[in-house]
PDB file of C-alpha atoms in Angstrom:
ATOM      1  CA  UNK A   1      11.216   0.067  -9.590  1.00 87.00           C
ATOM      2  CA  UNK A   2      14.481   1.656 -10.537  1.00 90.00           C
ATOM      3  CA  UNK A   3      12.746   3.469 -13.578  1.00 92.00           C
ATOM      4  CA  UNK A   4       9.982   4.532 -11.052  1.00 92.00           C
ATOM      5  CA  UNK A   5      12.336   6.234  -8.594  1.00 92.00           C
ATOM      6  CA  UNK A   6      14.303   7.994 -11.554  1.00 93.00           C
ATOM      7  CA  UNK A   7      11.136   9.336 -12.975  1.00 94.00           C
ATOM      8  CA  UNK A   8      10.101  10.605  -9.744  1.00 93.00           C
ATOM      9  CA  UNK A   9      13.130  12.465  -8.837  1.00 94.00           C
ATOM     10  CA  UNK A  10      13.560  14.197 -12.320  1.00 94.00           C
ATOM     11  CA  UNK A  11       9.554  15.137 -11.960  1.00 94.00           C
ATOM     12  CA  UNK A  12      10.403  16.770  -8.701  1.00 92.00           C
ATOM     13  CA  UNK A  13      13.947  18.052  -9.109  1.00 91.00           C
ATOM     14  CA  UNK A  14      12.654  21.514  -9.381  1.00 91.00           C
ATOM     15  CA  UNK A  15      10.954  21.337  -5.928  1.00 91.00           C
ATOM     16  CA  UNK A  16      14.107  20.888  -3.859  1.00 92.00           C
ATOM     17  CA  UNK A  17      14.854  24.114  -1.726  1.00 90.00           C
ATOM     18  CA  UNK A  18      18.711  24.703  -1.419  1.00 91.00           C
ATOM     19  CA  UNK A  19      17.613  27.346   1.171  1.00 92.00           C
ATOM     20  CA  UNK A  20      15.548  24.799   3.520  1.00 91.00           C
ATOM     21  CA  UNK A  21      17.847  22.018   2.993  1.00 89.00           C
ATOM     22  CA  UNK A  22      21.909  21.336   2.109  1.00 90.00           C
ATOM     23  CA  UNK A  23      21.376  17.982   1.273  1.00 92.00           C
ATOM     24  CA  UNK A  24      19.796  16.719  -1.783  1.00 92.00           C
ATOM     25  CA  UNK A  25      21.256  13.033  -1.641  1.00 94.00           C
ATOM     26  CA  UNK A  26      18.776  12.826   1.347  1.00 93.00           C
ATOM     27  CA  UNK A  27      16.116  14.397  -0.798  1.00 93.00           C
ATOM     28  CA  UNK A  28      16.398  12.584  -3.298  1.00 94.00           C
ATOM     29  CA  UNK A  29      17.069   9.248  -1.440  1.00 95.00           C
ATOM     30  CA  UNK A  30      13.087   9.765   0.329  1.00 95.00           C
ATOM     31  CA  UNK A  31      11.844  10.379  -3.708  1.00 95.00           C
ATOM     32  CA  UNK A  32      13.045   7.248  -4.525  1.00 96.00           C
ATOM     33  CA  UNK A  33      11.738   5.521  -1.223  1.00 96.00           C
ATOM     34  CA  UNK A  34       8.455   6.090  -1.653  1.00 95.00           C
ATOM     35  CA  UNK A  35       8.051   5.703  -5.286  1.00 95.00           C
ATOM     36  CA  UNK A  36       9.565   1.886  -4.289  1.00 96.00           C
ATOM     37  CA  UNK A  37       6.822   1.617  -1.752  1.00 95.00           C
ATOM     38  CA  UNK A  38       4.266   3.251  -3.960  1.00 95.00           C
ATOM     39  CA  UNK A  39       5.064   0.202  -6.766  1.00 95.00           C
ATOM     40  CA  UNK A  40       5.407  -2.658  -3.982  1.00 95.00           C
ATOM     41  CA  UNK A  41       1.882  -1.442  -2.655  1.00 94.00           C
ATOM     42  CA  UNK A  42       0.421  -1.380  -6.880  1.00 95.00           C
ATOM     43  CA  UNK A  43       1.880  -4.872  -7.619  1.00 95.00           C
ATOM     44  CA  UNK A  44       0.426  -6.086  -3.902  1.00 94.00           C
ATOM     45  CA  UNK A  45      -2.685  -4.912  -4.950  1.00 94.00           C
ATOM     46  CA  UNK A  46      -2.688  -6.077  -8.476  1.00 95.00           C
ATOM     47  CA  UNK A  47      -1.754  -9.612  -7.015  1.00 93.00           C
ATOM     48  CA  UNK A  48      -4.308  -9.620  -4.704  1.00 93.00           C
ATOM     49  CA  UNK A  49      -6.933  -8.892  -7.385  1.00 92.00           C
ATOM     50  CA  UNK A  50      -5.697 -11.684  -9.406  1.00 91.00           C
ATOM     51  CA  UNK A  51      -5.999 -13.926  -6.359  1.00 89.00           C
ATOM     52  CA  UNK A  52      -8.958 -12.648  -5.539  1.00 88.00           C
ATOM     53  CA  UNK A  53     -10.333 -13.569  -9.490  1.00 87.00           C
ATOM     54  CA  UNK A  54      -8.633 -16.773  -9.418  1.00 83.00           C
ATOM     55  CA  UNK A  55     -10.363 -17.747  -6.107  1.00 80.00           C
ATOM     56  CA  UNK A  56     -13.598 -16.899  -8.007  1.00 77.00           C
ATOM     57  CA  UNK A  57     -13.167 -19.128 -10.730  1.00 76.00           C
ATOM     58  CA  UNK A  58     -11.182 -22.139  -8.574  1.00 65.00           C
ATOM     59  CA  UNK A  59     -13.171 -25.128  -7.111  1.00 58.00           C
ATOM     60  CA  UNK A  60     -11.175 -27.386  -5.159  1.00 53.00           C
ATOM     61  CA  UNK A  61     -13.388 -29.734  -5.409  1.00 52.00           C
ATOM     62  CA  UNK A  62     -12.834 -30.208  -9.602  1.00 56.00           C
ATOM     63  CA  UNK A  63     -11.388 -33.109 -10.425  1.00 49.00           C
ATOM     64  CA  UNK A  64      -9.272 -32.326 -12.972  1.00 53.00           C
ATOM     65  CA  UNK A  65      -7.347 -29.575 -10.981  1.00 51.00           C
ATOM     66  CA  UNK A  66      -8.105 -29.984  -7.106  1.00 47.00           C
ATOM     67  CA  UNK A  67      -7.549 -33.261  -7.084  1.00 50.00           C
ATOM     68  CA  UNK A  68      -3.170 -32.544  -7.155  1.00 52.00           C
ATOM     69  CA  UNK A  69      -1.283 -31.728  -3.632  1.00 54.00           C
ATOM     70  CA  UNK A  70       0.357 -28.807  -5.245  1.00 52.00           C
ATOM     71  CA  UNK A  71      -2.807 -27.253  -6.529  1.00 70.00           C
ATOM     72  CA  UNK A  72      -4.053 -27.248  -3.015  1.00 74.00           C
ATOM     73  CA  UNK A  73      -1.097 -25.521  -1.437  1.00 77.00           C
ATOM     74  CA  UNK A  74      -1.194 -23.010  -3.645  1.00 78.00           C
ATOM     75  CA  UNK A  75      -4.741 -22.235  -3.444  1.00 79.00           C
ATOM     76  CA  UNK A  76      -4.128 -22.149   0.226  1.00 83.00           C
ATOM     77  CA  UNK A  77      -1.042 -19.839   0.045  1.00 86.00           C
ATOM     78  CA  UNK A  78      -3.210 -17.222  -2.084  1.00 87.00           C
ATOM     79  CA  UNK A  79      -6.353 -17.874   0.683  1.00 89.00           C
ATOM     80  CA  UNK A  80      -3.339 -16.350   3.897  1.00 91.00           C
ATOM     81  CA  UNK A  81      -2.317 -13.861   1.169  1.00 92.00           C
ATOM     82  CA  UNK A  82      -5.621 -12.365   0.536  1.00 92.00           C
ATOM     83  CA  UNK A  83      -6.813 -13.086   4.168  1.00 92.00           C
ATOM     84  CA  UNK A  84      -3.022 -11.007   5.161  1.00 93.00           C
ATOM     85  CA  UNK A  85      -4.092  -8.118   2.567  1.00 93.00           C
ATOM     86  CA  UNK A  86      -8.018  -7.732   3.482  1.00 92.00           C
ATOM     87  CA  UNK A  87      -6.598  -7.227   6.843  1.00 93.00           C
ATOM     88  CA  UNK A  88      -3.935  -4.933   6.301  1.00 92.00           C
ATOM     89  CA  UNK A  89      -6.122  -2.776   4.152  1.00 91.00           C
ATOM     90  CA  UNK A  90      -8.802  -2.964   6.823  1.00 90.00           C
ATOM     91  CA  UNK A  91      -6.260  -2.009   9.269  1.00 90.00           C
ATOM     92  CA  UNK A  92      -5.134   1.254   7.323  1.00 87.00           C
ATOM     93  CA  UNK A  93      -8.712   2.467   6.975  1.00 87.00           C
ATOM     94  CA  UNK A  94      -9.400   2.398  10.717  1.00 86.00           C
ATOM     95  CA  UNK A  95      -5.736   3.998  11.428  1.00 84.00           C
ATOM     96  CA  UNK A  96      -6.701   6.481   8.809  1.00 82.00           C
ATOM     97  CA  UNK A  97     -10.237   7.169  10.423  1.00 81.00           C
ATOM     98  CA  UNK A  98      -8.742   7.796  14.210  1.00 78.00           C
ATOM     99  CA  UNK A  99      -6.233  10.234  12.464  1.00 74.00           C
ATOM    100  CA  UNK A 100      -9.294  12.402  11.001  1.00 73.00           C
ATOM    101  CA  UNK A 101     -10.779  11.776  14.437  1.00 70.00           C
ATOM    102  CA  UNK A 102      -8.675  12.943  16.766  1.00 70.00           C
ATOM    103  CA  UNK A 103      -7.603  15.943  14.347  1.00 65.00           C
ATOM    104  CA  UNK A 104     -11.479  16.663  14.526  1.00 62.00           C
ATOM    105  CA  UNK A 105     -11.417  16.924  17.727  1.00 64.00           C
ATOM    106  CA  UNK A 106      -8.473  18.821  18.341  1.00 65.00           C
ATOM    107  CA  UNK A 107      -9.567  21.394  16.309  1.00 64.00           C
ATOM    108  CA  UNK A 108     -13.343  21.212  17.951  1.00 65.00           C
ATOM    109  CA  UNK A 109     -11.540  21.175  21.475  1.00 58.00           C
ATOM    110  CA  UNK A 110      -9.587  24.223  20.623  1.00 54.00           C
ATOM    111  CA  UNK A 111     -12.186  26.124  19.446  1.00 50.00           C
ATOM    112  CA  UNK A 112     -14.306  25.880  22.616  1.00 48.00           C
ATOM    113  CA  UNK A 113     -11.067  26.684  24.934  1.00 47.00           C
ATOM    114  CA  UNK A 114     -10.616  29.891  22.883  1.00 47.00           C
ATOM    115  CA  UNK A 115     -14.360  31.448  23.105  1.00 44.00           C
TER     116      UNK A 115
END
């Protein structure tokens, strides 16, 4: 993560503005946010496909690896993770989809007040 946020803010050193701005800790600091939160959302995602493949291949009914307590929690723990993740990702696209929406229609209402 560290390496990510160090990359990011040497790619875009060249885009900071003295003129807009007199503070390039806080610049700097919001590079270095989101490139965290970009790599949390990668490895979510990368976890959840794993999960998701593992739950593909996993019958709890096998004896030789349902049969253990601790093979059961876990499958259940990845089931609320990738039930948690389907969700949120569901959740983003509608968000995403009322944004584009209501900027549609914005723009559409603002045209007809103007004519």
């Amino acid at each position: 993560m560290i390496s990510d946020g160090v990359e990011n803010c040497v790619l875009y050193l060249d885009n900071f503005d003295p003129k807009k701005s007199k503070n390039p800790f806080g610049y700097f600091t919001q590079i270095t946010y989101f490139s965290f939160r970009r790599r949390i959302d990668k490895e979510k995602k990368q976890q959840y496909i794993r999960y998701k493949n593992m739950e593909n291949y996993f019958d709890l009914n096998d004896s030789s690896v349902g049969g253990a307590l601790v093979d059961r929690e876990l499958y259940e723990n990845n089931q609320v993770f990738i039930e948690e993740y389907e969700k949120n990702q569901l959740n983003k696209k509608k968000k995403s989809a009322r944004v584009k929406a209501k900027g549609v229609e914005k723009f559409c209402g603002r045209r007809k007040t103007k004519r």
